[in-house]
Every structure is written in C-alpha cells, then in structure tokens.
Short mmCIF file of C-alpha atoms and ligand atoms in Angstrom, two decimals:
data_model
loop_
_atom_site.label_atom_id
_atom_site.label_comp_id
_atom_site.label_asym_id
_atom_site.label_seq_id
_atom_site.Cartn_x
_atom_site.Cartn_y
_atom_site.Cartn_z
CA MET A 1 64.60 47.59 97.85
CA ASN A 2 67.54 49.70 98.98
CA GLN A 3 70.76 47.69 99.18
CA ALA A 4 72.90 49.42 101.80
CA TYR A 5 76.70 49.28 101.90
CA GLN A 6 79.39 51.28 103.64
CA VAL A 7 81.42 51.53 100.45
CA ILE A 8 80.32 51.33 96.83
CA ILE A 9 82.95 51.34 94.10
CA ILE A 10 81.92 51.95 90.51
CA GLY A 11 84.30 50.12 88.18
CA ALA A 12 85.70 46.60 88.62
CA GLY A 13 89.01 47.42 86.96
CA ALA A 14 92.51 47.63 88.38
CA ALA A 15 91.97 50.52 90.80
CA GLY A 16 88.46 49.47 91.87
CA LEU A 17 89.51 45.91 92.72
CA MET A 18 92.51 47.09 94.73
CA CYS A 19 90.39 49.63 96.59
CA ALA A 20 87.66 47.05 97.35
CA ALA A 21 90.08 44.48 98.75
CA THR A 22 91.84 47.12 100.87
CA ALA A 23 88.61 48.55 102.32
CA ALA A 24 87.05 45.12 102.90
CA LYS A 25 90.22 43.99 104.72
CA ARG A 26 89.52 46.86 107.17
CA GLY A 27 86.12 45.31 107.82
CA LYS A 28 84.06 47.60 105.59
CA LYS A 29 80.97 46.29 103.81
CA VAL A 30 81.94 46.80 100.18
CA ILE A 31 80.43 46.18 96.76
CA ILE A 32 81.82 46.95 93.30
CA LEU A 33 79.29 47.72 90.55
CA ASP A 34 80.33 47.45 86.90
CA HIS A 35 78.33 47.59 83.67
CA ALA A 36 80.66 45.10 81.94
CA ASN A 37 80.04 41.35 81.77
CA LYS A 38 83.53 40.51 83.07
CA VAL A 39 85.83 41.78 85.82
CA GLY A 40 89.08 43.56 84.91
CA LYS A 41 88.83 43.40 81.13
CA LYS A 42 91.72 45.80 80.61
CA ILE A 43 93.91 43.82 82.96
CA LEU A 44 93.18 40.74 80.87
CA MET A 45 94.13 42.40 77.57
CA SER A 46 97.10 44.32 78.97
CA GLY A 47 100.74 43.77 78.14
CA GLY A 48 99.88 41.63 75.12
CA GLY A 49 98.07 39.17 77.46
CA ARG A 50 100.87 39.15 80.04
CA CYS A 51 100.04 42.32 82.05
CA ASN A 52 103.01 44.59 82.67
CA PHE A 53 101.80 45.05 86.24
CA THR A 54 104.52 47.36 87.63
CA ASN A 55 108.09 48.53 87.17
CA TYR A 56 111.13 48.17 89.44
CA SER A 57 111.69 51.91 89.12
CA ILE A 58 108.67 54.12 89.80
CA GLN A 59 109.22 57.90 89.98
CA ALA A 60 106.85 60.86 89.82
CA ASP A 61 108.67 61.76 86.56
CA ASN A 62 107.04 58.73 84.95
CA TYR A 63 103.65 60.45 85.21
CA ILE A 64 102.05 63.35 83.34
CA SER A 65 99.58 65.58 85.18
CA SER A 66 98.75 69.28 85.40
CA ASN A 67 99.64 68.79 89.06
CA PRO A 68 102.92 66.82 88.92
CA HIS A 69 103.25 66.45 92.72
CA PHE A 70 99.81 64.89 93.19
CA CYS A 71 100.87 61.29 92.50
CA LYS A 72 103.86 61.24 94.86
CA SER A 73 102.17 60.51 98.16
CA ALA A 74 100.11 57.50 97.03
CA LEU A 75 103.00 56.04 95.01
CA SER A 76 105.22 56.13 98.07
CA ARG A 77 102.61 54.77 100.51
CA TYR A 78 101.79 51.73 98.36
CA ASN A 79 104.75 51.18 96.11
CA GLN A 80 105.89 48.65 93.52
CA TRP A 81 107.59 46.50 96.18
CA GLN A 82 104.36 46.12 98.13
CA PHE A 83 102.51 45.07 94.99
CA ILE A 84 105.30 42.64 94.08
CA GLU A 85 105.00 41.19 97.61
CA LEU A 86 101.29 40.59 96.98
CA VAL A 87 102.06 38.96 93.60
CA ASP A 88 104.69 36.76 95.28
CA SER A 89 102.25 35.76 98.01
CA HIS A 90 99.94 34.41 95.27
CA GLN A 91 102.86 32.46 93.74
CA ILE A 92 102.46 34.28 90.42
CA GLU A 93 105.50 33.90 88.22
CA TYR A 94 106.81 36.98 86.43
CA TYR A 95 109.87 38.31 84.64
CA ASP A 96 111.63 41.60 83.93
CA LYS A 97 111.29 42.29 80.23
CA GLY A 98 114.11 44.87 80.44
CA GLN A 99 114.09 48.40 81.89
CA GLY A 100 112.47 46.96 85.04
CA GLU A 101 109.11 46.20 83.37
CA LEU A 102 107.51 43.26 85.18
CA PHE A 103 105.26 40.96 83.13
CA CYS A 104 103.39 37.79 84.09
CA LYS A 105 105.20 34.69 82.91
CA HIS A 106 101.93 32.94 82.06
CA SER A 107 98.93 35.23 81.70
CA SER A 108 97.35 38.54 82.73
CA LYS A 109 94.60 36.40 84.17
CA ASP A 110 96.93 35.64 87.10
CA ILE A 111 96.80 39.30 88.20
CA ARG A 112 93.07 39.67 87.59
CA ASP A 113 92.33 36.45 89.51
CA MET A 114 94.65 37.50 92.34
CA LEU A 115 92.64 40.71 92.83
CA VAL A 116 89.31 38.92 92.56
CA ASN A 117 90.52 36.38 95.14
CA GLU A 118 91.66 39.18 97.47
CA CYS A 119 88.17 40.70 97.20
CA ALA A 120 86.54 37.33 97.94
CA ARG A 121 88.93 36.67 100.84
CA TYR A 122 87.71 39.81 102.63
CA SER A 123 84.09 39.47 101.42
CA ALA A 124 84.01 42.44 99.04
CA GLU A 125 81.16 41.75 96.61
CA ILE A 126 81.27 42.31 92.86
CA GLN A 127 78.12 42.81 90.81
CA LEU A 128 78.41 42.92 87.01
CA LYS A 129 76.05 44.05 84.21
CA VAL A 130 74.79 46.92 86.37
CA ASN A 131 73.87 50.08 84.49
CA ILE A 132 74.03 53.18 86.63
CA ASN A 133 71.10 55.49 85.91
CA LYS A 134 71.52 58.26 88.42
CA ILE A 135 73.50 59.15 91.53
CA LYS A 136 72.51 61.68 94.14
CA LYS A 137 73.62 62.59 97.62
CA ASP A 138 71.10 62.61 100.44
CA GLN A 139 72.64 65.41 102.49
CA HIS A 140 70.46 64.68 105.58
CA GLN A 141 71.31 60.98 105.77
CA ASN A 142 74.82 61.67 104.48
CA THR A 143 74.50 58.82 102.01
CA PHE A 144 74.75 58.42 98.25
CA LEU A 145 71.76 56.90 96.47
CA ILE A 146 72.60 54.99 93.33
CA ASP A 147 69.75 54.20 91.01
CA THR A 148 70.71 51.26 88.76
CA SER A 149 69.28 48.67 86.39
CA GLN A 150 69.46 46.28 89.34
CA GLY A 151 67.74 48.42 91.96
CA THR A 152 68.79 51.16 94.31
CA PHE A 153 72.00 51.01 96.30
CA SER A 154 73.10 53.33 99.07
CA CYS A 155 76.47 53.97 100.68
CA GLU A 156 78.43 56.33 102.91
CA SER A 157 81.51 56.32 100.68
CA LEU A 158 81.29 56.29 96.89
CA VAL A 159 84.43 55.56 94.89
CA ILE A 160 84.61 56.33 91.18
CA ALA A 161 87.04 53.95 89.46
CA THR A 162 85.62 54.00 85.93
CA GLY A 163 88.96 54.52 84.16
CA GLY A 164 89.57 56.43 80.93
CA LEU A 165 88.12 56.47 77.44
CA SER A 166 90.42 54.10 75.60
CA ILE A 167 89.05 50.91 74.03
CA PRO A 168 85.31 51.68 74.26
CA THR A 169 84.56 48.08 73.23
CA MET A 170 86.02 46.99 76.60
CA GLY A 171 83.51 49.03 78.61
CA ALA A 172 85.25 52.43 78.71
CA SER A 173 82.85 55.32 79.25
CA ASN A 174 82.84 59.00 80.18
CA PHE A 175 80.73 58.24 83.23
CA GLY A 176 83.42 59.26 85.73
CA TYR A 177 83.96 62.65 84.12
CA GLN A 178 80.23 63.37 84.00
CA LEU A 179 79.78 62.42 87.61
CA ALA A 180 82.77 64.57 88.61
CA GLU A 181 81.18 67.52 86.82
CA GLN A 182 77.85 66.81 88.52
CA PHE A 183 79.60 67.32 91.86
CA GLY A 184 81.42 70.49 90.75
CA HIS A 185 84.79 69.14 89.63
CA ASP A 186 86.74 70.49 86.66
CA ILE A 187 87.93 68.14 83.94
CA ILE A 188 91.30 68.57 82.24
CA PRO A 189 90.48 68.01 78.53
CA THR A 190 90.96 64.36 77.63
CA ILE A 191 93.08 63.11 74.73
CA PRO A 192 94.32 59.67 73.72
CA ALA A 193 97.79 58.86 75.06
CA LEU A 194 100.18 55.98 74.49
CA SER A 195 98.65 55.98 71.03
CA PRO A 196 100.08 55.22 67.57
CA LEU A 197 100.42 58.35 65.42
CA THR A 198 98.91 58.72 61.98
CA PHE A 199 100.33 60.46 58.91
CA GLU A 200 98.81 62.12 55.87
CA LYS A 201 98.14 60.12 52.74
CA LYS A 202 100.93 61.93 50.86
CA TRP A 203 103.50 60.69 53.40
CA LEU A 204 102.06 57.18 53.54
CA GLU A 205 102.13 56.83 49.75
CA LYS A 206 105.90 57.34 49.77
CA ALA A 207 106.31 54.77 52.56
CA LEU A 208 104.27 51.92 51.09
CA SER A 209 107.03 49.35 51.54
CA LEU A 210 107.62 50.18 55.22
CA PRO A 211 104.66 48.82 57.24
CA GLY A 212 105.83 45.93 59.41
CA ASN A 213 109.44 47.17 59.55
CA SER A 214 110.77 48.19 62.94
CA LEU A 215 114.01 49.54 64.38
CA LEU A 216 115.51 50.96 67.56
CA ALA A 217 115.10 54.75 67.53
CA GLU A 218 115.27 57.76 69.77
CA VAL A 219 112.19 59.93 69.36
CA SER A 220 111.95 63.48 70.74
CA CYS A 221 109.18 66.03 71.12
CA ASN A 222 108.59 68.91 73.53
CA GLN A 223 111.80 68.34 75.55
CA GLN A 224 111.09 64.61 76.02
CA THR A 225 113.09 61.78 74.46
CA PHE A 226 112.40 58.05 74.42
CA LYS A 227 114.72 55.36 73.05
CA ASP A 228 112.85 52.20 72.15
CA ALA A 229 111.42 50.30 69.17
CA LEU A 230 109.69 52.26 66.40
CA LEU A 231 107.31 50.42 64.08
CA PHE A 232 106.06 51.53 60.65
CA THR A 233 102.35 50.83 60.19
CA HIS A 234 99.80 51.26 57.40
CA LYS A 235 98.54 54.42 59.11
CA GLY A 236 101.86 55.89 60.26
CA LEU A 237 104.09 55.04 63.21
CA SER A 238 103.74 52.93 66.32
CA GLY A 239 105.95 50.90 68.66
CA PRO A 240 106.92 51.79 72.25
CA ALA A 241 109.03 54.87 71.32
CA ILE A 242 106.09 56.39 69.43
CA LEU A 243 103.49 55.44 72.07
CA GLN A 244 105.61 57.16 74.72
CA ILE A 245 106.15 60.34 72.71
CA SER A 246 102.46 60.48 71.72
CA SER A 247 101.72 61.44 75.35
CA TYR A 248 103.76 64.63 74.85
CA TRP A 249 102.88 65.37 71.20
CA LYS A 250 100.14 67.86 70.30
CA PRO A 251 98.58 68.36 66.86
CA GLY A 252 100.84 70.65 64.83
CA ASP A 253 104.04 69.64 66.67
CA SER A 254 106.89 67.92 64.87
CA ILE A 255 108.76 64.92 66.24
CA SER A 256 112.46 64.33 65.69
CA VAL A 257 113.70 60.78 65.13
CA ASN A 258 117.26 59.55 65.58
CA LEU A 259 117.34 56.37 63.51
CA LEU A 260 120.81 55.36 64.73
CA PRO A 261 120.88 56.25 68.43
CA GLU A 262 123.59 53.73 69.26
CA ILE A 263 126.34 54.99 66.97
CA LYS A 264 128.22 58.21 66.19
CA VAL A 265 126.85 58.62 62.69
CA LYS A 266 129.27 61.13 61.21
CA ALA A 267 132.34 59.18 62.35
CA TRP A 268 130.73 55.98 61.00
CA LEU A 269 130.11 57.60 57.59
CA LEU A 270 133.64 59.02 57.36
CA GLU A 271 135.25 55.77 58.43
CA ASN A 272 133.30 53.81 55.81
CA LYS A 273 134.07 56.41 53.14
CA GLN A 274 137.74 55.85 53.86
CA ASN A 275 137.76 52.06 54.27
CA ARG A 276 134.86 50.90 52.06
CA GLY A 277 134.75 53.71 49.49
CA GLU A 278 133.63 51.45 46.63
CA ILE A 279 130.27 50.50 48.20
CA GLN A 280 127.09 52.48 47.64
CA LEU A 281 125.30 54.40 50.37
CA LYS A 282 122.34 51.99 50.20
CA THR A 283 124.65 49.03 50.85
CA LEU A 284 126.08 50.78 53.89
CA LEU A 285 122.60 51.64 55.21
CA SER A 286 121.52 48.03 54.80
CA THR A 287 124.14 47.04 57.40
CA GLN A 288 121.98 48.96 59.92
CA PHE A 289 118.43 48.84 58.49
CA SER A 290 116.14 46.43 56.66
CA GLN A 291 116.21 46.51 52.84
CA ALA A 292 112.94 48.44 52.71
CA ILE A 293 114.07 51.10 55.18
CA SER A 294 117.49 51.47 53.43
CA GLU A 295 115.80 52.05 50.08
CA TYR A 296 113.31 54.46 51.57
CA LEU A 297 116.08 56.48 53.28
CA CYS A 298 118.17 56.64 50.10
CA ASN A 299 115.18 58.10 48.28
CA LEU A 300 114.58 60.54 51.11
CA ILE A 301 118.22 61.66 51.20
CA GLY A 302 118.24 61.80 47.40
CA VAL A 303 121.76 60.39 47.20
CA ASN A 304 122.89 56.89 46.27
CA ILE A 305 126.45 57.06 45.10
CA LYS A 306 129.70 55.33 46.09
CA LEU A 307 130.85 56.39 49.54
CA LYS A 308 134.17 57.68 48.18
CA GLN A 309 132.22 60.20 46.05
CA LEU A 310 130.43 61.74 49.02
CA GLU A 311 131.26 65.41 49.61
CA ASN A 312 131.43 66.72 53.19
CA THR A 313 128.18 68.66 52.70
CA GLU A 314 126.47 65.41 51.66
CA ILE A 315 127.88 63.60 54.69
CA ASN A 316 126.46 66.33 56.93
CA LYS A 317 123.11 66.07 55.16
CA ILE A 318 123.02 62.27 55.55
CA GLU A 319 123.97 62.54 59.21
CA LYS A 320 121.19 65.05 59.81
CA GLN A 321 118.66 62.91 57.98
CA LEU A 322 119.58 59.83 60.00
CA THR A 323 119.78 61.49 63.40
CA GLN A 324 117.26 64.34 63.21
CA TRP A 325 114.52 63.13 60.91
CA ILE A 326 111.76 65.71 61.37
CA LEU A 327 108.24 64.40 60.95
CA TYR A 328 104.82 66.01 61.25
CA PRO A 329 102.24 63.44 62.40
CA ALA A 330 98.66 64.16 61.34
CA GLY A 331 97.00 62.88 64.52
CA TYR A 332 96.53 60.19 67.14
CA GLU A 333 95.18 56.87 65.98
CA GLY A 334 92.60 57.40 68.69
CA TYR A 335 90.86 55.85 71.68
CA ARG A 336 90.19 52.68 69.70
CA VAL A 337 93.86 51.71 70.12
CA ALA A 338 95.31 54.14 72.69
CA GLU A 339 96.35 52.48 75.94
CA VAL A 340 95.31 55.35 78.17
CA THR A 341 93.58 58.73 78.39
CA LYS A 342 95.53 61.87 79.22
CA GLY A 343 93.66 64.47 81.25
CA GLY A 344 90.64 63.70 83.42
CA VAL A 345 89.38 64.78 86.83
CA GLU A 346 91.43 67.77 87.92
CA THR A 347 93.42 66.84 91.01
CA SER A 348 93.62 70.08 93.00
CA SER A 349 90.20 69.34 94.47
CA ILE A 350 91.11 65.74 95.36
CA SER A 351 93.09 64.86 98.49
CA SER A 352 96.41 63.24 97.51
CA LYS A 353 96.27 61.37 100.84
CA THR A 354 92.73 59.96 100.87
CA PHE A 355 91.53 60.62 97.28
CA GLU A 356 88.38 62.17 98.71
CA SER A 357 86.82 65.08 96.85
CA SER A 358 87.02 68.47 98.55
CA LYS A 359 83.74 69.34 96.81
CA GLN A 360 81.71 66.46 98.19
CA THR A 361 82.34 64.55 101.43
CA GLY A 362 82.36 60.79 100.93
CA LEU A 363 83.09 60.94 97.19
CA TYR A 364 86.40 59.48 95.98
CA PHE A 365 88.15 59.25 92.57
CA ILE A 366 90.94 56.77 91.85
CA GLY A 367 92.91 55.36 88.91
CA GLU A 368 92.90 56.54 85.33
CA VAL A 369 89.78 58.72 85.64
CA LEU A 370 92.05 61.24 87.39
CA ASP A 371 94.38 63.60 85.54
CA VAL A 372 97.39 61.31 86.08
CA THR A 373 98.85 59.45 83.09
CA GLY A 374 101.77 57.07 83.32
CA HIS A 375 104.44 56.26 80.80
CA LEU A 376 104.49 52.89 79.10
CA GLY A 377 106.12 50.24 81.28
CA GLY A 378 103.75 49.24 84.09
CA TYR A 379 103.32 52.77 85.43
CA ASN A 380 99.57 53.02 84.78
CA PHE A 381 98.82 49.86 86.72
CA GLN A 382 101.05 50.98 89.58
CA TRP A 383 99.00 54.19 89.68
CA ALA A 384 95.81 52.12 89.82
CA TRP A 385 97.21 49.96 92.67
CA SER A 386 98.61 52.94 94.63
CA SER A 387 95.58 55.22 94.31
CA GLY A 388 93.17 52.30 94.89
CA HIS A 389 95.05 51.26 98.02
CA ALA A 390 95.22 54.85 99.33
CA ALA A 391 91.46 55.37 99.03
CA GLY A 392 90.81 51.87 100.39
CA CYS A 393 92.54 52.90 103.62
CA TYR A 394 90.18 55.85 104.20
CA VAL A 395 86.74 55.06 102.73
C1 FAD B 401 95.41 47.42 75.33
C2 FAD B 401 95.87 47.97 76.64
C3 FAD B 401 97.01 47.44 77.23
C4 FAD B 401 97.47 47.99 78.44
N1 FAD B 401 98.59 47.44 79.01
C5 FAD B 401 99.07 47.97 80.15
C6 FAD B 401 100.19 47.39 80.79
O1 FAD B 401 100.70 46.33 80.38
N2 FAD B 401 100.67 48.00 81.91
C7 FAD B 401 100.08 49.13 82.45
O2 FAD B 401 100.56 49.65 83.46
N3 FAD B 401 98.97 49.66 81.89
C8 FAD B 401 98.46 49.10 80.77
N4 FAD B 401 97.32 49.62 80.21
C9 FAD B 401 96.63 50.73 80.93
C10 FAD B 401 95.80 50.15 82.10
O3 FAD B 401 95.00 49.08 81.62
C11 FAD B 401 94.91 51.22 82.71
O4 FAD B 401 95.65 52.37 83.01
C12 FAD B 401 94.26 50.69 83.99
O5 FAD B 401 93.45 49.56 83.69
C13 FAD B 401 93.41 51.77 84.64
O6 FAD B 401 92.76 51.21 85.75
P1 FAD B 401 91.34 51.77 86.24
O7 FAD B 401 90.90 50.85 87.31
O8 FAD B 401 91.46 53.21 86.53
O9 FAD B 401 90.41 51.62 84.98
P2 FAD B 401 89.97 50.29 84.20
O10 FAD B 401 90.91 49.18 84.49
O11 FAD B 401 89.78 50.72 82.79
O12 FAD B 401 88.56 49.91 84.85
C14 FAD B 401 87.43 50.72 84.71
C15 FAD B 401 86.22 49.87 84.97
O13 FAD B 401 85.10 50.73 85.04
C16 FAD B 401 84.00 50.14 84.34
N5 FAD B 401 83.12 51.21 83.88
C17 FAD B 401 83.38 52.20 83.00
N6 FAD B 401 82.29 52.95 82.82
C18 FAD B 401 81.32 52.45 83.63
C19 FAD B 401 79.96 52.79 83.87
N7 FAD B 401 79.39 53.82 83.25
N8 FAD B 401 79.25 52.04 84.74
C20 FAD B 401 79.82 50.97 85.37
N9 FAD B 401 81.10 50.60 85.18
C21 FAD B 401 81.85 51.33 84.32
C22 FAD B 401 84.68 49.40 83.18
O14 FAD B 401 83.84 48.38 82.68
C23 FAD B 401 85.94 48.87 83.86
O15 FAD B 401 85.73 47.60 84.42
C24 FAD B 401 96.80 49.08 79.04
C25 FAD B 401 95.64 49.57 78.46
C26 FAD B 401 95.16 49.02 77.29
C27 FAD B 401 93.91 49.57 76.69
#
C-alpha cells in the first residue's frame, strides 16, 4: 500500500526534526523515516551528554565550505536567538561554558525531547527502523516514490537530512551522498573533521609519558589559529584546539603549536635567568607544565642546565621550541571519533533560501550532508536548526 505524504524527511536527526516540526506547523502532512532504532542519537551523545546546542556568537566565518556565502541566509533567518527562545519556551536549563557555547544543564535528552515534542505537537510522524531500498521520481505525478522495508511511501517534497559519515555505529551512512549523485549533484570529497590527529610510532615512542596530560595551547595551520586545550593521547593529539585545527589540516601539512600562548616567553626566560639563575630549566618549565611535559620538553630542547648558564642563542632556541613547535601529524583518527564530516553535497546547485535542489524539483538537502562544516562550539547544531527551519518553511 502506498503511504502518501506531502513531505517525507529521511533522517530523524537534528536537521530532520527541526524541518519536520517547521513544515508540520504550516499544516503539511509530514513523516520522518530513519533506519535507526532511536531518534536523534547524535544529539543524545553530543557535548559529552550535555549537547552544545548553539553559540551566542554565530558568524559565517565559523563555517567551512567551498561556497562560504551559502550558509549566511539560513543562519540569519533562523538564528541562535530564535533557537534559544524555543529552548526557553520548553523551560530547558542551560549555561554558557565560556566563549558563548551553550550547553544543557542536565542532559542532551532535553533538546532531543523538545524537538520530538514539537513534532508531536504539530502531528509530524516519525517512523524508525525503516530501511530505504530505492527512491525514484514519478515525473508525471510529480511525486517521489520511496521503496522501503516498511512499504512504499510517496511525497511531493523529499528532504534528505541523513547527516555525515562520523560515528557509523550511531547510524551514519553515505545514503545522502549517493542519492544526491543519483539526481545529478556533485559531491565535495568527504573527510573527517573535528577529529583527533594521529602521529607516527617513532613520535609516539618518545612521548610515552604524555597521554592524559593537557595544557592551554595556540595551534596554527593554513592561516588558522585556535587557542584552547590540547590533550596528549596514546595515538597523538586531541582536545578542542586540535579538533578545531583538524578541519583545516591536510595530510602532509605541519601544525605549529604555541605551548605558552598567555605569556611573552623570551621576556619570561630572561627575567628568570636574571632573578632565579640557580634553578634548572626543567624546574622553570614545571612552573608552567606538568612534570611529564616539562621532562619531555627538556629532552626535546636538549638543554637542562642552570638558567644563569643559558646563552642568548639557547634562549632563542627555547623560545622557538615553546612557541613554534612544528609537528607533522600522520593522519586523522577517523570517522570513528570525528565529530563531523567536511565536504558533502556541493551547494551551488542548492538554493540557499529554500534548500531545494536546482537539479530536481521537490528535492531538498539540509544539515551536515551539505558541504557546510561548523567549528567546534555549537555551530554544527545551529547549522542543522537553521537549514532545517529554512527548508521547513518551503517544502
Ligand atoms: C560525538 C559527537 C558530539 C557532537 N557534539 C556536538 C555539539 O555538542 N555541538 C554541535 O553543534 N555539534 C556536535 N556534533 C555534531 C552534530 O551532532 C551534527 O553536526 C548534527 O547532528 C548534524 O545534524 P543532521 O541532522 O544533519 O545529521 P544527524 O544528526 O547525524 O542525523 C542524521 C540522521 O539520519 C539517519 N540516517 C543516516 N543514514 C540513513 C539511511 N540510509 N536511512 C535512513 N536514515 C538514515 C541517522 O540515523 C540519523 O538519525 C557532535 C557530533 C558527534 C559525533
């Protein structure tokens, strides 16, 4: 039996839920189909269980895309303040973790349940455990026919909200990209983003005591710099500063790390040479770093003498090592741990106003499946809300 709807959304994640609630509020007959056994799995696991659902400051500069202007319209038409208003209307408590990043005070479930309740309030249906076999467009009837494990569905507007490739165990699939190609869209090659970076065995063997240590650092690559926590891991480096820079790093590139971004290092070294000349370099470093990092850096610099014995050339060398530590990551840790996927459906053939495809009337793409990738800090969810809302107004 053909189950007919005005709007079918594939993907009950952040963007799909927002789009469904918005379209259903306009009186549209809407259903979301998802192959997972639970709604909004990534929302639930996001932000360490507290969902960093938006940011007080959202700019186009916080997004990476081959078409940097594409995100602007949707972000301004449904912005962070409108989403915060919705969160407030559901009496969800939240806090600013710093840098304007808004997290749930209690649980990510609050945001997921809010969206599910909004769908229910306007009678948008959600059907889980549905495997999509095939989609085709009936050009005469102007409808899409969706052949699934739970029968055939038809609709006038079909919205693809299947997200990116990260965390395959949570239901991520390349379905959206394949469908886009089926209808003639180009795909910007996908790579893991907001991902920890790995290092070669040779490097890791010299850093055996470091995993678990973290510090505030400024990390730069390809004209981008992020100041945030850096964490040493068993495979290489992680922490917010590394996740952010991973979105700009490409295999073969180096990254430069300033380990003491808050102080003027040369002046600090000279001052201590003058006033605390009897102490060793390692002792001075341990006033700024953990024991393990201090020891590691002393080995790296190859100097551990009393400060008063340091020549100017050595001071310059130490300063350079501490402020411009050049590293060559081996790779991304991969989709298993990456928060998002960079690349995706190329946006020049998608309307930035309606999110409808220019290749196929009635077909829409929203959220992470598009070639729009946010920085860490609530930007990816805001993109899901903004693009989902925009399409929801036109489907
Ligand atoms: C661990 C982790 C933490 C994160 N934390 C944050 C955070 O705190 N703040 C932030 O802004 N962003 C965060 N993100 C990123 C954010 O979760 C995503 O950018 C966002 O969920 C994208 O929304 P979406 O609706 O496009 O895709 P998703 O939310 O991924 O939803 C896609 C849906 O499509 C379904 N689907 C996929 N393939 C198929 C198929 N073939 N058939 C049927 N259904 C299918 C999936 O089951 C899923 O329900 C995090 C990501 C991860 C992995």
